[in-house]
PDB file of C-alpha atoms in Angstrom:
ATOM      1  CA  MET A 160      80.121 -38.344-190.865  1.00  0.00           C
ATOM      2  CA  GLU A 161      83.312 -37.352-191.168  1.00  0.00           C
ATOM      3  CA  ARG A 162      83.719 -35.924-187.747  1.00  0.00           C
ATOM      4  CA  THR A 163      86.077 -32.580-186.868  1.00  0.00           C
ATOM      5  CA  ARG A 164      89.505 -33.749-185.156  1.00  0.00           C
ATOM      6  CA  ILE A 165      89.936 -31.129-181.951  1.00  0.00           C
ATOM      7  CA  GLY A 166      92.862 -30.174-180.275  1.00  0.00           C
ATOM      8  CA  LEU A 167      91.978 -28.358-176.567  1.00  0.00           C
ATOM      9  CA  VAL A 168      94.482 -26.502-175.235  1.00  0.00           C
ATOM     10  CA  GLY A 169      94.033 -25.669-171.134  1.00  0.00           C
ATOM     11  CA  ALA A 170      92.171 -28.194-169.182  1.00  0.00           C
ATOM     12  CA  GLY A 171      90.645 -25.606-167.072  1.00  0.00           C
ATOM     13  CA  ALA A 172      87.162 -24.786-166.197  1.00  0.00           C
ATOM     14  CA  VAL A 173      86.755 -22.473-169.170  1.00  0.00           C
ATOM     15  CA  GLY A 174      88.061 -25.458-171.575  1.00  0.00           C
ATOM     16  CA  ARG A 175      86.423 -28.810-169.563  1.00  0.00           C
ATOM     17  CA  ARG A 176      83.131 -26.135-170.897  1.00  0.00           C
ATOM     18  CA  HIS A 177      84.133 -25.898-173.937  1.00  0.00           C
ATOM     19  CA  ALA A 178      84.418 -29.633-173.857  1.00  0.00           C
ATOM     20  CA  LYS A 179      81.679 -30.342-172.514  1.00  0.00           C
ATOM     21  CA  VAL A 180      79.906 -28.294-175.339  1.00  0.00           C
ATOM     22  CA  LEU A 181      81.967 -29.765-178.142  1.00  0.00           C
ATOM     23  CA  THR A 182      81.741 -33.569-177.607  1.00  0.00           C
ATOM     24  CA  ALA A 183      77.530 -32.931-177.348  1.00  0.00           C
ATOM     25  CA  PHE A 184      77.624 -31.841-181.037  1.00  0.00           C
ATOM     26  CA  PRO A 185      77.611 -35.605-183.391  1.00  0.00           C
ATOM     27  CA  ASP A 186      80.534 -34.378-185.652  1.00  0.00           C
ATOM     28  CA  VAL A 187      83.103 -33.814-183.701  1.00  0.00           C
ATOM     29  CA  GLU A 188      85.496 -35.785-181.850  1.00  0.00           C
ATOM     30  CA  LEU A 189      87.912 -33.872-179.207  1.00  0.00           C
ATOM     31  CA  VAL A 190      90.910 -36.170-179.750  1.00  0.00           C
ATOM     32  CA  ALA A 191      93.697 -34.572-177.590  1.00  0.00           C
ATOM     33  CA  VAL A 192      93.934 -32.369-174.745  1.00  0.00           C
ATOM     34  CA  ALA A 193      96.637 -30.229-173.339  1.00  0.00           C
ATOM     35  CA  ASP A 194      97.905 -28.474-170.521  1.00  0.00           C
ATOM     36  CA  VAL A 195     101.164 -27.240-168.349  1.00  0.00           C
ATOM     37  CA  ASP A 196      99.764 -28.999-165.676  1.00  0.00           C
ATOM     38  CA  ARG A 197      99.554 -33.104-166.375  1.00  0.00           C
ATOM     39  CA  ASP A 198      97.969 -34.369-163.786  1.00  0.00           C
ATOM     40  CA  SER A 199      94.766 -31.533-165.365  1.00  0.00           C
ATOM     41  CA  ALA A 200      95.519 -32.754-168.609  1.00  0.00           C
ATOM     42  CA  ALA A 201      95.328 -36.152-168.270  1.00  0.00           C
ATOM     43  CA  SER A 202      92.406 -36.356-166.026  1.00  0.00           C
ATOM     44  CA  LEU A 203      89.997 -34.267-169.083  1.00  0.00           C
ATOM     45  CA  ALA A 204      91.364 -36.620-171.494  1.00  0.00           C
ATOM     46  CA  ALA A 205      90.421 -39.497-169.615  1.00  0.00           C
ATOM     47  CA  ALA A 206      87.100 -38.336-169.281  1.00  0.00           C
ATOM     48  CA  LEU A 207      86.915 -37.686-173.139  1.00  0.00           C
ATOM     49  CA  GLY A 208      89.140 -40.751-174.119  1.00  0.00           C
ATOM     50  CA  ALA A 209      91.480 -38.902-175.510  1.00  0.00           C
ATOM     51  CA  SER A 210      95.060 -38.563-175.093  1.00  0.00           C
ATOM     52  CA  ALA A 211      96.824 -35.915-173.028  1.00  0.00           C
ATOM     53  CA  TYR A 212      99.859 -34.186-173.659  1.00  0.00           C
ATOM     54  CA  PRO A 213     102.226 -31.981-171.657  1.00  0.00           C
ATOM     55  CA  SER A 214     102.515 -28.582-174.440  1.00  0.00           C
ATOM     56  CA  ALA A 215     100.167 -27.327-177.870  1.00  0.00           C
ATOM     57  CA  GLU A 216     103.647 -27.954-179.436  1.00  0.00           C
ATOM     58  CA  ALA A 217     103.457 -31.113-178.288  1.00  0.00           C
ATOM     59  CA  LEU A 218      99.730 -32.002-178.984  1.00  0.00           C
ATOM     60  CA  VAL A 219      99.921 -30.213-182.589  1.00  0.00           C
ATOM     61  CA  GLY A 220     103.114 -32.070-183.755  1.00  0.00           C
ATOM     62  CA  GLU A 221     101.688 -35.826-182.864  1.00  0.00           C
ATOM     63  CA  GLU A 222      97.855 -35.460-183.606  1.00  0.00           C
ATOM     64  CA  ARG A 223      95.880 -35.251-186.994  1.00  0.00           C
ATOM     65  CA  LEU A 224      93.871 -32.245-186.023  1.00  0.00           C
ATOM     66  CA  ASP A 225      91.448 -30.016-188.054  1.00  0.00           C
ATOM     67  CA  ALA A 226      91.362 -26.840-185.552  1.00  0.00           C
ATOM     68  CA  VAL A 227      92.462 -26.437-182.256  1.00  0.00           C
ATOM     69  CA  TYR A 228      90.826 -24.636-178.910  1.00  0.00           C
ATOM     70  CA  VAL A 229      93.353 -22.526-176.780  1.00  0.00           C
ATOM     71  CA  CYS A 230      91.794 -21.839-173.734  1.00  0.00           C
ATOM     72  CA  VAL A 231      94.732 -20.857-171.257  1.00  0.00           C
ATOM     73  CA  PRO A 232      94.558 -17.889-168.416  1.00  0.00           C
ATOM     74  CA  PRO A 233      95.702 -14.163-170.534  1.00  0.00           C
ATOM     75  CA  PHE A 234      99.369 -14.852-169.841  1.00  0.00           C
ATOM     76  CA  ALA A 235      99.943 -17.854-171.549  1.00  0.00           C
ATOM     77  CA  HIS A 236      99.022 -16.252-174.956  1.00  0.00           C
ATOM     78  CA  GLY A 237     101.136 -16.773-177.907  1.00  0.00           C
ATOM     79  CA  PRO A 238     102.628 -20.071-177.671  1.00  0.00           C
ATOM     80  CA  PRO A 239      99.741 -21.849-178.735  1.00  0.00           C
ATOM     81  CA  GLU A 240      98.007 -20.200-181.652  1.00  0.00           C
ATOM     82  CA  ARG A 241     102.060 -20.009-183.123  1.00  0.00           C
ATOM     83  CA  ALA A 242     101.568 -23.711-182.343  1.00  0.00           C
ATOM     84  CA  ALA A 243      98.316 -23.847-184.239  1.00  0.00           C
ATOM     85  CA  LEU A 244      99.394 -21.509-187.189  1.00  0.00           C
ATOM     86  CA  ALA A 245     102.382 -23.503-187.564  1.00  0.00           C
ATOM     87  CA  ALA A 246     100.824 -26.306-188.821  1.00  0.00           C
ATOM     88  CA  ASN A 247      98.427 -23.830-190.880  1.00  0.00           C
ATOM     89  CA  LEU A 248      95.312 -25.097-188.595  1.00  0.00           C
ATOM     90  CA  PRO A 249      91.898 -23.521-187.383  1.00  0.00           C
ATOM     91  CA  PHE A 250      92.138 -22.239-183.601  1.00  0.00           C
ATOM     92  CA  PHE A 251      89.128 -20.615-181.580  1.00  0.00           C
ATOM     93  CA  VAL A 252      91.185 -18.416-178.955  1.00  0.00           C
ATOM     94  CA  GLU A 253      89.513 -17.272-175.351  1.00  0.00           C
ATOM     95  CA  LYS A 254      89.265 -14.475-174.302  1.00  0.00           C
ATOM     96  CA  PRO A 255      91.022 -12.010-173.552  1.00  0.00           C
ATOM     97  CA  LEU A 256      93.699 -12.615-176.248  1.00  0.00           C
ATOM     98  CA  ALA A 257      96.352 -11.845-173.990  1.00  0.00           C
ATOM     99  CA  ALA A 258      97.260  -9.887-170.532  1.00  0.00           C
ATOM    100  CA  ASP A 259      99.286  -7.278-173.259  1.00  0.00           C
ATOM    101  CA  TRP A 260      99.048  -5.604-175.893  1.00  0.00           C
ATOM    102  CA  GLU A 261     101.981  -6.861-178.003  1.00  0.00           C
ATOM    103  CA  THR A 262     101.088 -10.545-177.831  1.00  0.00           C
ATOM    104  CA  ALA A 263      97.774 -10.123-179.096  1.00  0.00           C
ATOM    105  CA  ALA A 264      99.337  -7.719-181.786  1.00  0.00           C
ATOM    106  CA  THR A 265     101.533  -9.226-183.266  1.00  0.00           C
ATOM    107  CA  LEU A 266     100.093 -12.521-183.244  1.00  0.00           C
ATOM    108  CA  ALA A 267      97.563 -10.597-185.270  1.00  0.00           C
ATOM    109  CA  GLU A 268      99.623 -10.388-187.878  1.00  0.00           C
ATOM    110  CA  GLN A 269     100.620 -13.715-188.193  1.00  0.00           C
ATOM    111  CA  VAL A 270      97.278 -14.722-188.115  1.00  0.00           C
ATOM    112  CA  ALA A 271      96.440 -11.996-191.209  1.00  0.00           C
ATOM    113  CA  GLU A 272      99.699 -13.909-192.915  1.00  0.00           C
ATOM    114  CA  ALA A 273      98.270 -16.890-192.601  1.00  0.00           C
ATOM    115  CA  GLY A 274      94.949 -16.953-193.543  1.00  0.00           C
ATOM    116  CA  VAL A 275      93.494 -19.165-191.428  1.00  0.00           C
ATOM    117  CA  VAL A 276      90.134 -19.471-189.533  1.00  0.00           C
ATOM    118  CA  THR A 277      89.753 -18.458-186.145  1.00  0.00           C
ATOM    119  CA  ALA A 278      87.055 -17.090-183.679  1.00  0.00           C
ATOM    120  CA  ALA A 279      87.503 -15.377-180.636  1.00  0.00           C
ATOM    121  CA  GLY A 280      85.290 -16.187-177.289  1.00  0.00           C
ATOM    122  CA  TYR A 281      83.214 -13.307-177.221  1.00  0.00           C
ATOM    123  CA  HIS A 282      79.339 -15.778-176.744  1.00  0.00           C
ATOM    124  CA  TRP A 283      77.559 -12.414-175.487  1.00  0.00           C
ATOM    125  CA  ARG A 284      78.345 -11.670-179.466  1.00  0.00           C
ATOM    126  CA  HIS A 285      75.571 -14.116-179.926  1.00  0.00           C
ATOM    127  CA  LEU A 286      72.376 -13.587-177.977  1.00  0.00           C
ATOM    128  CA  ASP A 287      69.391 -12.953-179.778  1.00  0.00           C
ATOM    129  CA  THR A 288      68.795 -10.114-176.800  1.00  0.00           C
ATOM    130  CA  VAL A 289      72.034  -8.734-178.583  1.00  0.00           C
ATOM    131  CA  GLU A 290      70.884  -8.522-182.430  1.00  0.00           C
ATOM    132  CA  ARG A 291      67.359  -7.240-181.028  1.00  0.00           C
ATOM    133  CA  ALA A 292      69.195  -4.129-179.392  1.00  0.00           C
ATOM    134  CA  ALA A 293      71.224  -3.328-182.377  1.00  0.00           C
ATOM    135  CA  GLU A 294      68.631  -3.531-184.835  1.00  0.00           C
ATOM    136  CA  LEU A 295      66.571  -0.588-181.912  1.00  0.00           C
ATOM    137  CA  LEU A 296      69.685   1.495-182.469  1.00  0.00           C
ATOM    138  CA  ALA A 297      69.891   1.261-186.033  1.00  0.00           C
ATOM    139  CA  ASP A 298      68.001   4.614-186.644  1.00  0.00           C
ATOM    140  CA  ASN A 299      68.597   5.722-183.402  1.00  0.00           C
ATOM    141  CA  PRO A 300      72.350   5.493-182.181  1.00  0.00           C
ATOM    142  CA  PRO A 301      72.645   5.635-178.750  1.00  0.00           C
ATOM    143  CA  ARG A 302      74.173   9.419-177.094  1.00  0.00           C
ATOM    144  CA  LEU A 303      75.178   7.795-173.776  1.00  0.00           C
ATOM    145  CA  VAL A 304      76.280   4.684-172.745  1.00  0.00           C
ATOM    146  CA  ILE A 305      76.868   3.028-169.288  1.00  0.00           C
ATOM    147  CA  GLY A 306      79.096  -0.436-169.178  1.00  0.00           C
ATOM    148  CA  TYR A 307      79.483  -1.718-165.558  1.00  0.00           C
ATOM    149  CA  TRP A 308      81.486  -5.087-164.506  1.00  0.00           C
ATOM    150  CA  LEU A 309      80.643  -5.431-160.456  1.00  0.00           C
ATOM    151  CA  ASP A 310      82.018  -8.767-159.158  1.00  0.00           C
ATOM    152  CA  LYS A 311      83.960 -10.413-156.930  1.00  0.00           C
ATOM    153  CA  VAL A 312      88.012 -11.664-157.490  1.00  0.00           C
ATOM    154  CA  PRO A 313      87.243 -15.128-159.345  1.00  0.00           C
ATOM    155  CA  PRO A 314      89.221 -18.071-157.911  1.00  0.00           C
ATOM    156  CA  PRO A 315      92.555 -18.671-159.769  1.00  0.00           C
ATOM    157  CA  ALA A 316      95.532 -17.337-158.252  1.00  0.00           C
ATOM    158  CA  TRP A 317      96.899 -15.612-161.164  1.00  0.00           C
ATOM    159  CA  TRP A 318      94.676 -13.591-161.415  1.00  0.00           C
ATOM    160  CA  LEU A 319      95.168 -10.973-158.646  1.00  0.00           C
ATOM    161  CA  ASP A 320      98.751 -10.662-160.613  1.00  0.00           C
ATOM    162  CA  ARG A 321      98.383  -7.833-163.185  1.00  0.00           C
ATOM    163  CA  ASP A 322     101.082  -8.677-165.230  1.00  0.00           C
ATOM    164  CA  ARG A 323      98.943 -12.660-165.412  1.00  0.00           C
ATOM    165  CA  SER A 324      95.679 -11.946-165.925  1.00  0.00           C
ATOM    166  CA  GLY A 325      96.436  -7.811-167.012  1.00  0.00           C
ATOM    167  CA  GLY A 326      93.674  -6.700-164.540  1.00  0.00           C
ATOM    168  CA  GLN A 327      89.810  -6.281-164.669  1.00  0.00           C
ATOM    169  CA  THR A 328      89.287  -4.190-167.765  1.00  0.00           C
ATOM    170  CA  ILE A 329      91.221  -6.667-169.405  1.00  0.00           C
ATOM    171  CA  GLU A 330      90.732 -10.039-168.017  1.00  0.00           C
ATOM    172  CA  GLN A 331      86.574  -9.140-167.296  1.00  0.00           C
ATOM    173  CA  ALA A 332      84.846  -6.051-168.813  1.00  0.00           C
ATOM    174  CA  THR A 333      86.681  -7.107-171.868  1.00  0.00           C
ATOM    175  CA  HIS A 334      82.676  -8.661-172.713  1.00  0.00           C
ATOM    176  CA  VAL A 335      81.204  -5.246-171.777  1.00  0.00           C
ATOM    177  CA  LEU A 336      83.773  -3.141-174.016  1.00  0.00           C
ATOM    178  CA  ASP A 337      83.460  -5.387-177.445  1.00  0.00           C
ATOM    179  CA  LEU A 338      78.772  -5.522-176.897  1.00  0.00           C
ATOM    180  CA  ILE A 339      80.405  -1.188-176.525  1.00  0.00           C
ATOM    181  CA  ARG A 340      81.458  -1.647-179.695  1.00  0.00           C
ATOM    182  CA  VAL A 341      79.141  -3.166-181.024  1.00  0.00           C
ATOM    183  CA  LEU A 342      75.581  -1.092-180.542  1.00  0.00           C
ATOM    184  CA  ALA A 343      77.866   2.536-179.756  1.00  0.00           C
ATOM    185  CA  GLY A 344      80.260   2.165-182.319  1.00  0.00           C
ATOM    186  CA  GLU A 345      84.591   2.545-182.242  1.00  0.00           C
ATOM    187  CA  VAL A 346      85.803   4.848-179.652  1.00  0.00           C
ATOM    188  CA  ASP A 347      88.742   7.247-180.209  1.00  0.00           C
ATOM    189  CA  GLY A 348      89.511   8.257-176.526  1.00  0.00           C
ATOM    190  CA  VAL A 349      88.978   7.273-173.187  1.00  0.00           C
ATOM    191  CA  TYR A 350      90.654   8.564-169.827  1.00  0.00           C
ATOM    192  CA  ALA A 351      90.379   5.686-166.984  1.00  0.00           C
ATOM    193  CA  ALA A 352      91.238   6.098-162.952  1.00  0.00           C
ATOM    194  CA  ALA A 353      91.979   3.000-161.413  1.00  0.00           C
ATOM    195  CA  SER A 354      93.231   2.359-157.195  1.00  0.00           C
ATOM    196  CA  ARG A 355      93.972  -0.736-155.537  1.00  0.00           C
ATOM    197  CA  ALA A 356      93.389  -0.871-151.577  1.00  0.00           C
ATOM    198  CA  GLU A 357      95.135  -3.384-149.067  1.00  0.00           C
ATOM    199  CA  ARG A 358      92.763  -6.679-148.598  1.00  0.00           C
ATOM    200  CA  ALA A 359      93.649  -9.052-145.911  1.00  0.00           C
ATOM    201  CA  ALA A 360      92.284 -11.802-148.237  1.00  0.00           C
ATOM    202  CA  PHE A 361      94.277 -11.300-151.316  1.00  0.00           C
ATOM    203  CA  PRO A 362      98.053 -10.910-150.124  1.00  0.00           C
ATOM    204  CA  GLY A 363     100.232  -9.804-152.407  1.00  0.00           C
ATOM    205  CA  ALA A 364      97.528  -8.786-155.169  1.00  0.00           C
ATOM    206  CA  THR A 365      98.189  -6.447-158.011  1.00  0.00           C
ATOM    207  CA  VAL A 366      95.281  -5.923-160.077  1.00  0.00           C
ATOM    208  CA  ASP A 367      93.253  -2.498-159.031  1.00  0.00           C
ATOM    209  CA  ASP A 368      90.504  -3.149-157.145  1.00  0.00           C
ATOM    210  CA  VAL A 369      87.955  -0.246-158.863  1.00  0.00           C
ATOM    211  CA  SER A 370      88.524   1.431-161.490  1.00  0.00           C
ATOM    212  CA  ALA A 371      86.245   4.243-164.148  1.00  0.00           C
ATOM    213  CA  ALA A 372      86.775   5.737-167.705  1.00  0.00           C
ATOM    214  CA  THR A 373      85.157   7.994-169.630  1.00  0.00           C
ATOM    215  CA  LEU A 374      84.618   6.803-173.548  1.00  0.00           C
ATOM    216  CA  ARG A 375      84.285   9.290-176.463  1.00  0.00           C
ATOM    217  CA  PHE A 376      82.949   7.580-178.961  1.00  0.00           C
ATOM    218  CA  ARG A 377      83.640   7.950-183.033  1.00  0.00           C
ATOM    219  CA  SER A 378      79.669   9.179-183.409  1.00  0.00           C
ATOM    220  CA  GLY A 379      80.232  11.895-180.189  1.00  0.00           C
ATOM    221  CA  ALA A 380      78.470   9.748-177.997  1.00  0.00           C
ATOM    222  CA  VAL A 381      80.097   9.656-174.595  1.00  0.00           C
ATOM    223  CA  GLY A 382      80.382   6.942-172.025  1.00  0.00           C
ATOM    224  CA  SER A 383      81.534   5.050-169.155  1.00  0.00           C
ATOM    225  CA  LEU A 384      82.840   2.212-167.721  1.00  0.00           C
ATOM    226  CA  VAL A 385      83.179   0.888-163.839  1.00  0.00           C
ATOM    227  CA  ALA A 386      84.239  -1.703-162.769  1.00  0.00           C
ATOM    228  CA  THR A 387      84.929  -4.048-158.769  1.00  0.00           C
ATOM    229  CA  CYS A 388      86.334  -6.940-157.782  1.00  0.00           C
ATOM    230  CA  LEU A 389      86.104  -5.888-154.591  1.00  0.00           C
ATOM    231  CA  LEU A 390      82.402  -7.505-153.248  1.00  0.00           C
ATOM    232  CA  ALA A 391      81.332 -11.067-152.015  1.00  0.00           C
ATOM    233  CA  ALA A 392      79.438 -12.391-155.788  1.00  0.00           C
ATOM    234  CA  LYS A 393      78.690 -10.930-159.316  1.00  0.00           C
ATOM    235  CA  HIS A 394      76.302  -7.621-158.367  1.00  0.00           C
ATOM    236  CA  ARG A 395      76.564  -6.840-162.100  1.00  0.00           C
ATOM    237  CA  ALA A 396      77.600  -7.013-165.366  1.00  0.00           C
ATOM    238  CA  GLY A 397      76.197  -5.426-168.708  1.00  0.00           C
ATOM    239  CA  LEU A 398      75.479  -1.960-170.093  1.00  0.00           C
ATOM    240  CA  GLU A 399      72.643   0.375-170.708  1.00  0.00           C
ATOM    241  CA  LEU A 400      72.225   2.253-173.529  1.00  0.00           C
ATOM    242  CA  PHE A 401      70.557   5.894-173.782  1.00  0.00           C
ATOM    243  CA  ALA A 402      69.087   7.252-176.993  1.00  0.00           C
ATOM    244  CA  ASP A 403      66.631   9.635-178.309  1.00  0.00           C
ATOM    245  CA  GLY A 404      63.169   8.581-176.098  1.00  0.00           C
ATOM    246  CA  LEU A 405      64.735   5.012-175.377  1.00  0.00           C
ATOM    247  CA  THR A 406      66.816   3.139-172.091  1.00  0.00           C
ATOM    248  CA  LEU A 407      68.044  -0.139-173.484  1.00  0.00           C
ATOM    249  CA  ALA A 408      69.332  -2.475-170.937  1.00  0.00           C
ATOM    250  CA  LEU A 409      71.495  -5.428-171.615  1.00  0.00           C
ATOM    251  CA  SER A 410      73.249  -8.352-169.818  1.00  0.00           C
ATOM    252  CA  GLU A 411      73.819 -11.769-170.292  1.00  0.00           C
ATOM    253  CA  LEU A 412      70.711 -13.224-169.721  1.00  0.00           C
ATOM    254  CA  ASP A 413      68.403 -10.142-170.789  1.00  0.00           C
ATOM    255  CA  LEU A 414      67.615  -7.244-172.599  1.00  0.00           C
ATOM    256  CA  ALA A 415      65.394  -4.328-171.185  1.00  0.00           C
ATOM    257  CA  LEU A 416      63.203  -2.276-173.264  1.00  0.00           C
ATOM    258  CA  ASP A 417      62.383   1.266-172.384  1.00  0.00           C
ATOM    259  CA  ARG A 418      60.420   3.970-173.860  1.00  0.00           C
ATOM    260  CA  GLY A 419      58.910   5.607-171.029  1.00  0.00           C
ATOM    261  CA  SER A 420      56.147   3.836-170.096  1.00  0.00           C
ATOM    262  CA  GLY A 421      58.315   1.289-167.519  1.00  0.00           C
ATOM    263  CA  ALA A 422      60.697  -1.822-169.083  1.00  0.00           C
ATOM    264  CA  THR A 423      59.569  -4.784-171.177  1.00  0.00           C
ATOM    265  CA  VAL A 424      62.078  -7.445-170.233  1.00  0.00           C
ATOM    266  CA  THR A 425      63.135  -9.940-173.177  1.00  0.00           C
ATOM    267  CA  PRO A 426      65.135 -13.320-171.492  1.00  0.00           C
ATOM    268  CA  ALA A 427      67.834 -14.376-173.833  1.00  0.00           C
ATOM    269  CA  ALA A 428      66.874 -17.450-175.736  1.00  0.00           C
ATOM    270  CA  VAL A 429      70.172 -18.267-177.089  1.00  0.00           C
ATOM    271  CA  ASP A 430      72.454 -20.636-175.375  1.00  0.00           C
ATOM    272  CA  ALA A 431      75.351 -18.193-176.696  1.00  0.00           C
ATOM    273  CA  LYS A 432      78.703 -20.350-175.273  1.00  0.00           C
ATOM    274  CA  ARG A 433      77.246 -23.415-177.531  1.00  0.00           C
ATOM    275  CA  GLN A 434      76.400 -20.847-180.299  1.00  0.00           C
ATOM    276  CA  VAL A 435      79.572 -19.242-180.655  1.00  0.00           C
ATOM    277  CA  ASP A 436      81.246 -22.893-180.458  1.00  0.00           C
ATOM    278  CA  ARG A 437      78.925 -24.784-183.023  1.00  0.00           C
ATOM    279  CA  ASP A 438      79.289 -21.350-185.173  1.00  0.00           C
ATOM    280  CA  PHE A 439      83.503 -22.016-185.676  1.00  0.00           C
ATOM    281  CA  VAL A 440      83.168 -25.818-186.035  1.00  0.00           C
ATOM    282  CA  ASN A 441      80.724 -25.288-189.184  1.00  0.00           C
ATOM    283  CA  ALA A 442      82.805 -22.389-190.506  1.00  0.00           C
ATOM    284  CA  VAL A 443      86.113 -25.606-189.943  1.00  0.00           C
ATOM    285  CA  ARG A 444      83.767 -27.418-191.404  1.00  0.00           C
ATOM    286  CA  GLY A 445      83.042 -25.198-194.593  1.00  0.00           C
ATOM    287  CA  GLY A 446      79.423 -24.794-193.866  1.00  0.00           C
ATOM    288  CA  PRO A 447      78.062 -20.924-193.793  1.00  0.00           C
ATOM    289  CA  ASP A 448      80.695 -19.053-191.711  1.00  0.00           C
ATOM    290  CA  ARG A 449      78.499 -17.085-188.536  1.00  0.00           C
ATOM    291  CA  VAL A 450      81.747 -15.891-186.854  1.00  0.00           C
ATOM    292  CA  ARG A 451      80.975 -12.955-185.106  1.00  0.00           C
ATOM    293  CA  VAL A 452      84.671 -12.338-183.792  1.00  0.00           C
ATOM    294  CA  ASP A 453      87.096 -13.216-185.703  1.00  0.00           C
ATOM    295  CA  TYR A 454      90.988 -12.525-184.378  1.00  0.00           C
ATOM    296  CA  ALA A 455      91.422  -9.473-186.228  1.00  0.00           C
ATOM    297  CA  GLU A 456      87.802  -8.276-184.798  1.00  0.00           C
ATOM    298  CA  ALA A 457      89.152  -9.427-181.149  1.00  0.00           C
ATOM    299  CA  LEU A 458      92.088  -7.302-181.610  1.00  0.00           C
ATOM    300  CA  GLU A 459      90.056  -4.364-181.516  1.00  0.00           C
ATOM    301  CA  THR A 460      88.073  -4.928-178.469  1.00  0.00           C
ATOM    302  CA  HIS A 461      91.319  -5.731-177.091  1.00  0.00           C
ATOM    303  CA  ARG A 462      92.879  -2.687-178.339  1.00  0.00           C
ATOM    304  CA  LEU A 463      90.075  -0.777-176.141  1.00  0.00           C
ATOM    305  CA  ALA A 464      91.073  -2.720-172.884  1.00  0.00           C
ATOM    306  CA  CYS A 465      94.358  -2.175-173.330  1.00  0.00           C
ATOM    307  CA  ALA A 466      93.712   2.042-174.088  1.00  0.00           C
ATOM    308  CA  LEU A 467      91.855   1.698-170.444  1.00  0.00           C
ATOM    309  CA  ALA A 468      94.263   0.336-168.963  1.00  0.00           C
ATOM    310  CA  ARG A 469      97.205   2.057-169.850  1.00  0.00           C
ATOM    311  CA  SER A 470      95.119   5.321-169.227  1.00  0.00           C
ATOM    312  CA  ALA A 471      94.714   4.028-165.422  1.00  0.00           C
ATOM    313  CA  GLN A 472      98.458   3.297-165.448  1.00  0.00           C
ATOM    314  CA  LEU A 473      99.410   6.810-167.258  1.00  0.00           C
ATOM    315  CA  GLY A 474      96.594   8.893-164.986  1.00  0.00           C
ATOM    316  CA  GLU A 475      96.513  10.677-168.474  1.00  0.00           C
ATOM    317  CA  ALA A 476      94.181  10.574-171.099  1.00  0.00           C
ATOM    318  CA  VAL A 477      94.499   8.313-174.613  1.00  0.00           C
ATOM    319  CA  GLU A 478      93.854   8.183-177.860  1.00  0.00           C
ATOM    320  CA  LEU A 479      93.229   4.612-179.642  1.00  0.00           C
ATOM    321  CA  GLU A 480      94.808   5.646-182.701  1.00  0.00           C
ATOM    322  CA  THR A 481      98.323   6.576-181.616  1.00  0.00           C
ATOM    323  CA  ALA A 482      98.747   5.667-177.824  1.00  0.00           C
ATOM    324  CA  GLU A 483     101.585   3.107-176.909  1.00  0.00           C
ATOM    325  CA  LEU A 484      99.969   0.218-175.399  1.00  0.00           C
ATOM    326  CA  GLY A 485     102.676  -1.164-173.444  1.00  0.00           C
ATOM    327  CA  VAL A 486     100.378  -2.600-170.363  1.00  0.00           C
TER     328      VAL A 486
END
């Protein structure tokens, strides 16, 4: 079997997670790792028996590759994707697409021109419970949606810098926003409010630590999204959907269905973090294309996240189709 040769850009926690999945596939060879932190690149590359490089450009320029994984922090997007596109290579990009709107929108135009296979790391879409929720709502669409991401501050230092992470809505709650689009349809307008308090444990932080937003759907449904990073551990991340006589509560772990006589909980049976990689590799190899979220589709979720961030920044409502999303 000829193996698919993949280069990994980003040797942090998310890159290492993908490396663990990819090296378990018998038809994949992870041949190179790039990271601006040369020690991190060298450490992961040594563990994989791969080559280490200081940049995506160097990796793509030196290696014979079939695809690239881009697993960098939000602020570092742009150069790795352009390096892959310059070599006409398919690429997988971890969410969010960028810390801002302009970087992602410009890359989306370049991806469309290149016509390469792409995928984005919205792995929740691969959950069998999400498919089941979509089936249940197909003929009984939700009229009210409540999304939430109630968590702690993640470990990376860059996360607390709004210019580098994009903030909690763009960097974390984007997973929930993506499912909201899948299960409740497109959002036309948003109004968000957010604030930040000084916290001794996080001096110099510029991200908001609480936010709340109202969403107006094209279907006529309404919804809300709340988020915080004030907690000591993750409390809850997911969404609830309310249709005629039906309540659905969905997380990364399970689906709870209630028709009025008590909830029935179904655990997720699919390893979504593995499946998102498997489907991308299959598409690169010319097999069935079951990629759920390509770059263009991921851009629409990023548009929604940026609209919410922009609304909170301006203190006014934002219409998605007409807004300047300079965040």
